[in-house]
Amino acid sequence: MNFSATGATQSASTRRSSALTRRSMMGLAAAGLAAAVVAAPAPAQAGSTPPPTSAGVKARLPAPTGPHEIGTFSTRLVDRSRHDPWVPSQRYRELMVSVWYPAARTSDGDHRLAPYMAPGAAERWDSMSPHGIPKGAIDFAAMRTHARERAPVDMSGGRRPVVIYASGANDPRTWGTSAVEELASRGYVVLTIDHTYEAPLVQFPDGSVKDDAPLRKALEEAQPNEMPALLKKVLDVRVADSKFVLDRIDTLPHGLSKVVDARRVGMFGQSAGGIAAAETMYEDRRVKAGIDLDGTLEYNPEPNGTNLMPVARHGLDRPFLLMGRQGSDRTTEPSWREFWSHTTAWKRNLTLRGSMHQTYTDLASLLPQAGVSQKVIEENMGKVAPARAVAAQRAYVVSFFDRWLRGDDDHLLDGPSGRYPEVEFAG
């Protein structure tokens, strides 16, 4: 997104529009509702697949540590009960969802390792220079996960709990793959969602792609006093998408419908994804436990404790974990303080010392492989050691869901742990 057009021929109205759009995106970022990306190229032509990303480092995520092999596949889900909220002329809402699950062991030649992103999405993500990763530094199209495409489902474990993962606004559904793979390797079925027309680029099975032009247009047109309503729309769309995916859990293809346990569902996410987890859980009792990784709970460009979301005003009666960056906890974040005071169920608030907003994403693993300086790493990720950040997030996410979806308590969430000294307890 190039929000900084300049030049002697630029009109005053264009300059005002450009500045307003920049402020709008900065507001989304401050509210935990978008990636702080302020410069990117024009969106790809809808209906076409961009060329593959130019060669860069073939980066890898850290291997999951659980006992299970992992399988994955992507599927298109169509909700014909509503028009698309971003493109009302489209009489249905379509989503791309990836499913990650414990897989039966197969030989290496039977099922290839799944790509990190579809080619079109990889090209778009690379072109945005996301979160400090220079364009071309990582070959996102060549990246592979640790999951095998459409590997057979492991049927030996009985019914398995389900977790929905939601990425930050204007981030792809793959941006939390490290945490998602860890859960799948430990016996969970995990679903990740791309919110069409908000994610940078969503590639569908027929090769067509949908970009984020509708969200960009809304940002360009929004006046400062209209930002809370736009933020509310972003979250309302995400919650509606999440409820629709919940409706489809029992009908997942590839044999998953035989192993999922729709009575044991959790949800977590980073930034807007964490917000969506909290609000979806408030509105839909099918979600039994949730985690918010550094997402505020109010509809403001700059959080100040007003325009609180319903979940912040009323709290929850089911277990919830708040996990924030350095300096962000229930004592400093107004909406978290309100949520805390109204939540009657089990709750914890953790802080990852030395972290920043994007530390709770795959940036923690990928940025150090991009050939950037330590200064760039610290500017985008903070001073927490990347490997420690990944290990801590995985450990506490797994511990939380094991405790509340499986009844298996390792007591990691009881208080500070010598195994993870970088994690502070704020309550």
Short mmCIF file of C-alpha atoms in Angstrom, two decimals:
data_model
loop_
_atom_site.label_atom_id
_atom_site.label_comp_id
_atom_site.label_asym_id
_atom_site.label_seq_id
_atom_site.Cartn_x
_atom_site.Cartn_y
_atom_site.Cartn_z
CA MET A 1 0.00 0.00 0.00
CA ASN A 2 1.61 3.24 -1.05
CA PHE A 3 0.05 5.80 1.25
CA SER A 4 2.81 8.37 0.78
CA ALA A 5 2.36 9.64 -2.74
CA THR A 6 4.11 12.97 -3.23
CA GLY A 7 5.11 15.24 -6.07
CA ALA A 8 4.64 18.74 -7.38
CA THR A 9 1.64 17.71 -9.49
CA GLN A 10 -0.22 15.99 -6.68
CA SER A 11 -3.49 17.79 -5.89
CA ALA A 12 -4.33 19.04 -2.43
CA SER A 13 -7.30 16.69 -2.23
CA THR A 14 -5.09 13.73 -3.18
CA ARG A 15 -2.58 14.73 -0.53
CA ARG A 16 -5.34 14.97 2.07
CA SER A 17 -6.73 11.58 1.02
CA SER A 18 -3.29 9.97 1.16
CA ALA A 19 -2.58 11.40 4.60
CA LEU A 20 -5.98 10.29 5.89
CA THR A 21 -5.42 6.77 4.58
CA ARG A 22 -2.05 6.60 6.32
CA ARG A 23 -3.63 7.74 9.56
CA SER A 24 -6.41 5.20 9.13
CA MET A 25 -3.98 2.31 8.66
CA MET A 26 -1.90 3.56 11.59
CA GLY A 27 -5.09 3.58 13.61
CA LEU A 28 -5.86 0.03 12.62
CA ALA A 29 -2.36 -0.96 13.68
CA ALA A 30 -2.63 0.86 16.98
CA ALA A 31 -5.92 -0.85 17.65
CA GLY A 32 -4.39 -4.23 16.96
CA LEU A 33 -6.48 -4.55 13.80
CA ALA A 34 -3.82 -4.43 11.10
CA ALA A 35 -0.22 -4.97 10.22
CA ALA A 36 1.76 -1.73 10.30
CA VAL A 37 2.45 -1.86 6.59
CA VAL A 38 2.54 1.61 5.07
CA ALA A 39 4.08 0.88 1.68
CA ALA A 40 3.20 -1.85 -0.78
CA PRO A 41 2.60 -2.13 -4.52
CA ALA A 42 -0.74 -2.03 -6.23
CA PRO A 43 -2.90 -5.12 -5.68
CA ALA A 44 -2.72 -7.97 -8.16
CA GLN A 45 -5.37 -8.08 -10.87
CA ALA A 46 -8.35 -9.99 -9.52
CA GLY A 47 -8.87 -13.27 -11.32
CA SER A 48 -5.23 -13.78 -12.22
CA THR A 49 -2.39 -15.58 -10.49
CA PRO A 50 0.75 -13.45 -10.05
CA PRO A 51 4.11 -14.93 -11.01
CA PRO A 52 6.07 -16.81 -8.35
CA THR A 53 8.22 -14.93 -5.86
CA SER A 54 11.78 -14.28 -7.02
CA ALA A 55 14.39 -16.51 -5.44
CA GLY A 56 15.43 -15.67 -1.90
CA VAL A 57 16.30 -17.61 1.21
CA LYS A 58 14.34 -20.85 1.47
CA ALA A 59 13.42 -20.18 5.05
CA ARG A 60 12.07 -22.84 7.43
CA LEU A 61 9.95 -22.70 10.51
CA PRO A 62 11.13 -24.60 13.59
CA ALA A 63 9.93 -28.19 13.61
CA PRO A 64 6.92 -28.93 15.82
CA THR A 65 7.76 -30.88 18.96
CA GLY A 66 4.68 -33.08 19.42
CA PRO A 67 4.52 -36.84 18.79
CA HIS A 68 2.22 -36.73 15.77
CA GLU A 69 2.96 -36.42 12.08
CA ILE A 70 0.96 -33.59 10.50
CA GLY A 71 -1.28 -33.43 7.48
CA THR A 72 -2.95 -30.41 5.92
CA PHE A 73 -5.24 -29.36 3.11
CA SER A 74 -7.03 -26.20 2.07
CA THR A 75 -10.68 -25.95 1.17
CA ARG A 76 -13.12 -23.31 -0.09
CA LEU A 77 -16.17 -22.71 2.07
CA VAL A 78 -19.18 -20.81 0.73
CA ASP A 79 -21.78 -19.15 2.95
CA ARG A 80 -24.86 -18.54 0.81
CA SER A 81 -26.87 -17.12 3.70
CA ARG A 82 -25.32 -13.64 3.35
CA HIS A 83 -23.99 -11.27 0.74
CA ASP A 84 -20.30 -10.49 0.97
CA PRO A 85 -20.00 -7.59 3.45
CA TRP A 86 -17.11 -5.99 1.52
CA VAL A 87 -18.54 -6.56 -1.97
CA PRO A 88 -22.33 -6.49 -1.53
CA SER A 89 -22.94 -7.30 -5.21
CA GLN A 90 -21.55 -10.77 -4.49
CA ARG A 91 -24.50 -12.78 -3.26
CA TYR A 92 -22.46 -15.12 -1.09
CA ARG A 93 -19.43 -15.05 1.19
CA GLU A 94 -16.54 -17.35 0.22
CA LEU A 95 -13.54 -18.18 2.41
CA MET A 96 -10.36 -20.18 2.10
CA VAL A 97 -9.64 -22.33 5.13
CA SER A 98 -6.66 -24.57 5.85
CA VAL A 99 -7.07 -27.62 8.06
CA TRP A 100 -4.13 -29.07 10.03
CA TYR A 101 -4.45 -32.42 11.77
CA PRO A 102 -2.58 -35.42 13.23
CA ALA A 103 -1.73 -37.68 10.30
CA ALA A 104 -0.99 -41.36 9.94
CA ARG A 105 2.64 -42.08 9.17
CA THR A 106 3.39 -42.28 5.46
CA SER A 107 6.55 -42.69 3.39
CA ASP A 108 8.15 -39.46 2.19
CA GLY A 109 7.25 -40.09 -1.43
CA ASP A 110 3.51 -40.46 -0.84
CA HIS A 111 2.59 -36.92 0.17
CA ARG A 112 4.77 -33.88 -0.41
CA LEU A 113 5.37 -31.22 2.21
CA ALA A 114 2.75 -28.51 1.86
CA PRO A 115 3.81 -25.03 0.72
CA TYR A 116 3.73 -22.22 3.22
CA MET A 117 1.54 -20.15 0.87
CA ALA A 118 -0.21 -20.52 -2.46
CA PRO A 119 1.89 -18.94 -5.27
CA GLY A 120 -0.34 -15.89 -5.70
CA ALA A 121 -0.46 -15.14 -1.99
CA ALA A 122 3.31 -15.68 -1.69
CA GLU A 123 4.03 -13.15 -4.42
CA ARG A 124 1.77 -10.56 -2.86
CA TRP A 125 3.13 -11.10 0.63
CA ASP A 126 6.72 -10.78 -0.55
CA SER A 127 5.94 -7.60 -2.49
CA MET A 128 4.62 -5.96 0.68
CA SER A 129 8.01 -6.32 2.43
CA PRO A 130 6.08 -7.60 5.43
CA HIS A 131 7.04 -6.52 8.93
CA GLY A 132 10.71 -5.78 8.23
CA ILE A 133 11.40 -8.61 5.74
CA PRO A 134 12.89 -6.96 2.60
CA LYS A 135 11.29 -7.79 -0.73
CA GLY A 136 12.94 -10.88 -2.22
CA ALA A 137 14.80 -11.79 0.97
CA ILE A 138 12.67 -14.89 1.58
CA ASP A 139 11.27 -17.10 -1.15
CA PHE A 140 7.78 -17.50 0.30
CA ALA A 141 6.66 -19.52 -2.72
CA ALA A 142 9.40 -22.11 -2.11
CA MET A 143 8.89 -22.33 1.66
CA ARG A 144 7.56 -25.63 2.91
CA THR A 145 5.77 -26.48 6.13
CA HIS A 146 6.24 -29.66 8.19
CA ALA A 147 2.82 -30.97 7.13
CA ARG A 148 2.18 -33.36 4.26
CA GLU A 149 -0.50 -32.46 1.75
CA ARG A 150 -3.66 -34.51 2.22
CA ALA A 151 -1.89 -37.16 4.26
CA PRO A 152 -4.34 -39.70 5.72
CA VAL A 153 -5.89 -38.73 9.04
CA ASP A 154 -4.68 -40.57 12.13
CA MET A 155 -7.86 -42.31 13.24
CA SER A 156 -6.30 -43.98 16.27
CA GLY A 157 -6.78 -41.19 18.78
CA GLY A 158 -10.56 -41.02 18.93
CA ARG A 159 -12.35 -37.69 18.78
CA ARG A 160 -9.96 -34.75 18.84
CA PRO A 161 -10.40 -31.18 20.11
CA VAL A 162 -10.59 -28.40 17.53
CA VAL A 163 -8.88 -25.01 17.58
CA ILE A 164 -9.51 -22.09 15.23
CA TYR A 165 -6.59 -19.75 14.55
CA ALA A 166 -7.15 -16.17 13.37
CA SER A 167 -4.34 -14.00 11.99
CA GLY A 168 -3.97 -10.25 12.37
CA ALA A 169 -5.82 -7.90 10.03
CA ASN A 170 -4.20 -7.61 6.59
CA ASP A 171 -2.09 -10.69 7.37
CA PRO A 172 -2.49 -14.06 5.61
CA ARG A 173 -3.88 -17.09 7.43
CA THR A 174 -0.42 -18.69 7.27
CA TRP A 175 1.19 -16.05 9.50
CA GLY A 176 0.78 -18.23 12.61
CA THR A 177 1.86 -21.55 11.11
CA SER A 178 4.50 -22.26 13.76
CA ALA A 179 1.93 -22.25 16.56
CA VAL A 180 -0.65 -24.07 14.42
CA GLU A 181 1.77 -26.89 13.53
CA GLU A 182 2.70 -27.30 17.19
CA LEU A 183 -0.94 -27.83 18.15
CA ALA A 184 -1.54 -30.28 15.30
CA SER A 185 1.55 -32.25 16.29
CA ARG A 186 0.05 -32.58 19.78
CA GLY A 187 -3.23 -34.03 18.63
CA TYR A 188 -5.43 -31.05 17.76
CA VAL A 189 -7.34 -30.36 14.57
CA VAL A 190 -6.66 -26.70 13.72
CA LEU A 191 -8.47 -24.50 11.22
CA THR A 192 -6.98 -21.25 9.87
CA ILE A 193 -9.12 -18.67 8.04
CA ASP A 194 -8.37 -16.08 5.36
CA HIS A 195 -10.90 -13.25 5.64
CA THR A 196 -11.54 -12.49 1.97
CA TYR A 197 -11.05 -8.86 0.85
CA GLU A 198 -9.19 -8.12 4.07
CA ALA A 199 -6.27 -10.54 3.71
CA PRO A 200 -3.65 -9.21 1.25
CA LEU A 201 -4.41 -11.88 -1.35
CA VAL A 202 -6.56 -15.00 -1.18
CA GLN A 203 -6.06 -17.63 -3.87
CA PHE A 204 -8.99 -19.95 -4.58
CA PRO A 205 -8.88 -23.47 -6.09
CA ASP A 206 -9.83 -22.22 -9.57
CA GLY A 207 -6.73 -20.01 -9.61
CA SER A 208 -8.64 -16.77 -9.05
CA VAL A 209 -7.36 -14.36 -6.44
CA LYS A 210 -9.13 -11.79 -4.29
CA ASP A 211 -7.12 -8.87 -2.95
CA ASP A 212 -7.77 -6.36 -0.17
CA ALA A 213 -8.90 -3.46 -2.40
CA PRO A 214 -12.29 -3.11 -0.63
CA LEU A 215 -10.61 -2.62 2.76
CA ARG A 216 -8.14 -0.16 1.22
CA LYS A 217 -10.98 1.80 -0.33
CA ALA A 218 -12.78 1.94 3.02
CA LEU A 219 -9.62 3.22 4.67
CA GLU A 220 -9.14 5.87 2.00
CA GLU A 221 -12.68 7.15 2.40
CA ALA A 222 -12.96 6.99 6.20
CA GLN A 223 -12.98 10.25 8.12
CA PRO A 224 -11.38 10.22 11.58
CA ASN A 225 -14.76 10.12 13.32
CA GLU A 226 -15.76 7.14 11.16
CA MET A 227 -12.84 4.94 12.18
CA PRO A 228 -14.60 3.26 15.15
CA ALA A 229 -17.42 2.15 12.83
CA LEU A 230 -14.90 0.80 10.31
CA LEU A 231 -13.04 -1.08 13.03
CA LYS A 232 -16.35 -2.50 14.19
CA LYS A 233 -17.13 -3.68 10.67
CA VAL A 234 -13.76 -5.44 10.38
CA LEU A 235 -14.45 -7.33 13.62
CA ASP A 236 -18.09 -8.04 12.81
CA VAL A 237 -17.05 -9.63 9.51
CA ARG A 238 -14.39 -11.71 11.24
CA VAL A 239 -16.82 -12.93 13.90
CA ALA A 240 -19.44 -13.83 11.29
CA ASP A 241 -16.80 -15.73 9.30
CA SER A 242 -15.70 -17.57 12.43
CA LYS A 243 -19.26 -18.57 13.30
CA PHE A 244 -19.74 -19.90 9.78
CA VAL A 245 -16.57 -22.00 10.08
CA LEU A 246 -17.86 -23.31 13.42
CA ASP A 247 -21.02 -24.38 11.59
CA ARG A 248 -18.93 -26.47 9.21
CA ILE A 249 -16.72 -28.34 11.69
CA ASP A 250 -18.89 -31.47 11.64
CA THR A 251 -18.82 -31.62 7.83
CA LEU A 252 -15.09 -31.22 7.15
CA PRO A 253 -13.90 -33.34 4.21
CA HIS A 254 -11.02 -35.85 4.01
CA GLY A 255 -12.41 -37.94 6.87
CA LEU A 256 -12.03 -35.17 9.45
CA SER A 257 -15.73 -35.24 10.31
CA LYS A 258 -15.11 -38.66 11.88
CA VAL A 259 -12.45 -37.44 14.31
CA VAL A 260 -13.32 -33.86 15.30
CA ASP A 261 -15.08 -33.19 18.59
CA ALA A 262 -17.29 -30.15 18.08
CA ARG A 263 -17.99 -30.08 21.84
CA ARG A 264 -14.35 -29.17 22.53
CA VAL A 265 -13.53 -26.07 20.51
CA GLY A 266 -11.03 -23.33 21.28
CA MET A 267 -9.96 -20.22 19.41
CA PHE A 268 -6.87 -18.01 19.44
CA GLY A 269 -5.13 -15.42 17.34
CA GLN A 270 -2.75 -12.49 17.17
CA SER A 271 -3.81 -8.84 17.06
CA ALA A 272 -7.20 -8.67 15.29
CA GLY A 273 -7.21 -12.46 15.44
CA GLY A 274 -7.03 -12.38 19.23
CA ILE A 275 -9.78 -9.79 19.28
CA ALA A 276 -11.91 -11.98 17.03
CA ALA A 277 -11.28 -14.94 19.31
CA ALA A 278 -12.53 -12.99 22.32
CA GLU A 279 -15.60 -11.53 20.63
CA THR A 280 -16.52 -14.79 18.87
CA MET A 281 -16.30 -16.58 22.21
CA TYR A 282 -18.55 -13.93 23.79
CA GLU A 283 -21.16 -14.32 21.03
CA ASP A 284 -20.95 -18.07 20.45
CA ARG A 285 -20.91 -20.54 23.32
CA ARG A 286 -19.50 -23.27 21.11
CA VAL A 287 -16.07 -21.76 21.79
CA LYS A 288 -15.06 -23.13 25.18
CA ALA A 289 -11.67 -21.46 25.69
CA GLY A 290 -9.74 -18.66 23.98
CA ILE A 291 -6.47 -16.73 23.75
CA ASP A 292 -5.82 -13.15 22.70
CA LEU A 293 -2.21 -12.54 21.64
CA ASP A 294 -1.76 -8.76 21.95
CA GLY A 295 -5.05 -7.48 20.53
CA THR A 296 -6.90 -4.56 22.12
CA LEU A 297 -10.64 -4.86 22.79
CA GLU A 298 -11.99 -1.50 21.69
CA TYR A 299 -13.03 0.19 18.44
CA ASN A 300 -10.54 3.06 18.52
CA PRO A 301 -7.62 4.03 16.27
CA GLU A 302 -5.66 4.79 19.45
CA PRO A 303 -6.77 2.71 22.45
CA ASN A 304 -8.06 4.92 25.26
CA GLY A 305 -10.69 2.83 27.03
CA THR A 306 -13.73 4.09 25.11
CA ASN A 307 -15.84 2.39 22.41
CA LEU A 308 -15.32 -0.92 24.16
CA MET A 309 -16.33 -4.13 22.44
CA PRO A 310 -19.11 -6.16 24.08
CA VAL A 311 -16.63 -8.75 25.32
CA ALA A 312 -14.69 -6.03 27.16
CA ARG A 313 -17.85 -4.51 28.65
CA HIS A 314 -19.27 -7.81 29.85
CA GLY A 315 -16.36 -10.26 30.12
CA LEU A 316 -16.54 -14.02 29.73
CA ASP A 317 -17.69 -16.96 31.82
CA ARG A 318 -15.27 -19.43 30.19
CA PRO A 319 -11.46 -19.63 30.43
CA PHE A 320 -9.44 -16.99 28.62
CA LEU A 321 -5.77 -16.07 28.33
CA LEU A 322 -4.42 -12.60 27.55
CA MET A 323 -0.80 -12.59 26.38
CA GLY A 324 0.76 -9.23 25.53
CA ARG A 325 3.92 -7.58 24.34
CA GLN A 326 6.36 -5.77 26.63
CA GLY A 327 4.51 -2.98 28.45
CA SER A 328 1.02 -4.20 27.54
CA ASP A 329 -1.00 -5.91 30.25
CA ARG A 330 -4.25 -5.58 32.15
CA THR A 331 -2.87 -2.67 34.18
CA THR A 332 -1.78 -0.58 31.17
CA GLU A 333 -4.28 -1.58 28.46
CA PRO A 334 -7.68 0.01 29.28
CA SER A 335 -9.84 -2.50 27.41
CA TRP A 336 -7.99 -5.42 28.98
CA ARG A 337 -8.57 -3.89 32.41
CA GLU A 338 -12.31 -3.68 31.74
CA PHE A 339 -12.41 -7.20 30.34
CA TRP A 340 -10.55 -8.49 33.39
CA SER A 341 -12.91 -6.84 35.85
CA HIS A 342 -15.98 -8.38 34.20
CA THR A 343 -14.67 -11.87 33.49
CA THR A 344 -15.85 -14.35 36.10
CA ALA A 345 -14.15 -17.47 34.75
CA TRP A 346 -10.53 -18.63 35.02
CA LYS A 347 -8.22 -16.03 33.46
CA ARG A 348 -4.53 -15.25 33.17
CA ASN A 349 -2.55 -12.32 31.81
CA LEU A 350 1.00 -12.99 30.64
CA THR A 351 3.64 -10.70 29.15
CA LEU A 352 6.56 -11.82 27.01
CA ARG A 353 9.43 -9.69 28.23
CA GLY A 354 11.25 -7.80 25.47
CA SER A 355 8.62 -8.61 22.84
CA MET A 356 6.72 -6.49 20.32
CA HIS A 357 3.39 -6.88 18.52
CA GLN A 358 4.63 -9.15 15.72
CA THR A 359 6.66 -11.37 18.04
CA TYR A 360 3.51 -13.51 18.34
CA THR A 361 3.65 -14.45 14.65
CA ASP A 362 5.95 -16.35 12.31
CA LEU A 363 8.06 -13.19 12.08
CA ALA A 364 9.89 -14.48 15.15
CA SER A 365 11.18 -17.40 13.10
CA LEU A 366 11.50 -15.81 9.66
CA LEU A 367 13.01 -12.37 10.21
CA PRO A 368 16.35 -13.70 11.53
CA GLN A 369 16.66 -15.76 8.31
CA ALA A 370 16.09 -12.74 6.05
CA GLY A 371 19.66 -11.45 6.25
CA VAL A 372 18.75 -8.29 8.15
CA SER A 373 20.74 -6.62 10.88
CA GLN A 374 20.18 -7.09 14.57
CA LYS A 375 18.88 -3.53 14.65
CA VAL A 376 16.13 -4.40 12.17
CA ILE A 377 15.25 -7.51 14.17
CA GLU A 378 14.93 -5.51 17.36
CA GLU A 379 12.92 -2.74 15.67
CA ASN A 380 10.34 -5.28 14.48
CA MET A 381 10.52 -7.98 17.14
CA GLY A 382 11.98 -6.42 20.24
CA LYS A 383 14.87 -7.83 22.24
CA VAL A 384 13.51 -11.24 23.16
CA ALA A 385 15.57 -14.03 21.60
CA PRO A 386 13.55 -15.29 18.59
CA ALA A 387 13.91 -18.98 19.47
CA ARG A 388 12.83 -18.29 23.03
CA ALA A 389 9.81 -16.32 21.82
CA VAL A 390 8.66 -19.23 19.66
CA ALA A 391 9.22 -21.78 22.43
CA ALA A 392 7.36 -19.69 25.01
CA GLN A 393 4.36 -18.99 22.81
CA ARG A 394 4.05 -22.65 21.83
CA ALA A 395 4.37 -23.84 25.42
CA TYR A 396 1.73 -21.53 26.89
CA VAL A 397 -0.74 -21.94 24.03
CA VAL A 398 -0.51 -25.75 24.26
CA SER A 399 -0.67 -25.70 28.06
CA PHE A 400 -3.81 -23.56 27.99
CA PHE A 401 -5.72 -25.67 25.49
CA ASP A 402 -4.56 -28.94 27.06
CA ARG A 403 -5.92 -27.73 30.38
CA TRP A 404 -9.32 -26.55 29.15
CA LEU A 405 -10.07 -28.77 26.16
CA ARG A 406 -8.46 -32.00 27.40
CA GLY A 407 -8.41 -31.70 31.17
CA ASP A 408 -4.63 -32.24 31.14
CA ASP A 409 -2.97 -29.66 33.40
CA ASP A 410 0.84 -29.36 33.37
CA HIS A 411 0.57 -26.41 35.85
CA LEU A 412 2.64 -24.11 33.62
CA LEU A 413 -0.08 -21.49 33.94
CA ASP A 414 -0.11 -21.60 37.74
CA GLY A 415 2.70 -19.05 38.08
CA PRO A 416 6.15 -17.97 36.87
CA SER A 417 8.30 -20.82 35.56
CA GLY A 418 12.06 -21.23 35.54
CA ARG A 419 11.71 -22.90 32.13
CA TYR A 420 10.41 -19.65 30.64
CA PRO A 421 11.86 -16.75 32.64
CA GLU A 422 10.95 -14.31 29.86
CA VAL A 423 7.24 -14.82 30.61
CA GLU A 424 5.86 -12.52 33.30
CA PHE A 425 2.53 -13.00 35.10
CA ALA A 426 0.36 -9.90 35.45
CA GLY A 427 -2.50 -11.86 36.93
#
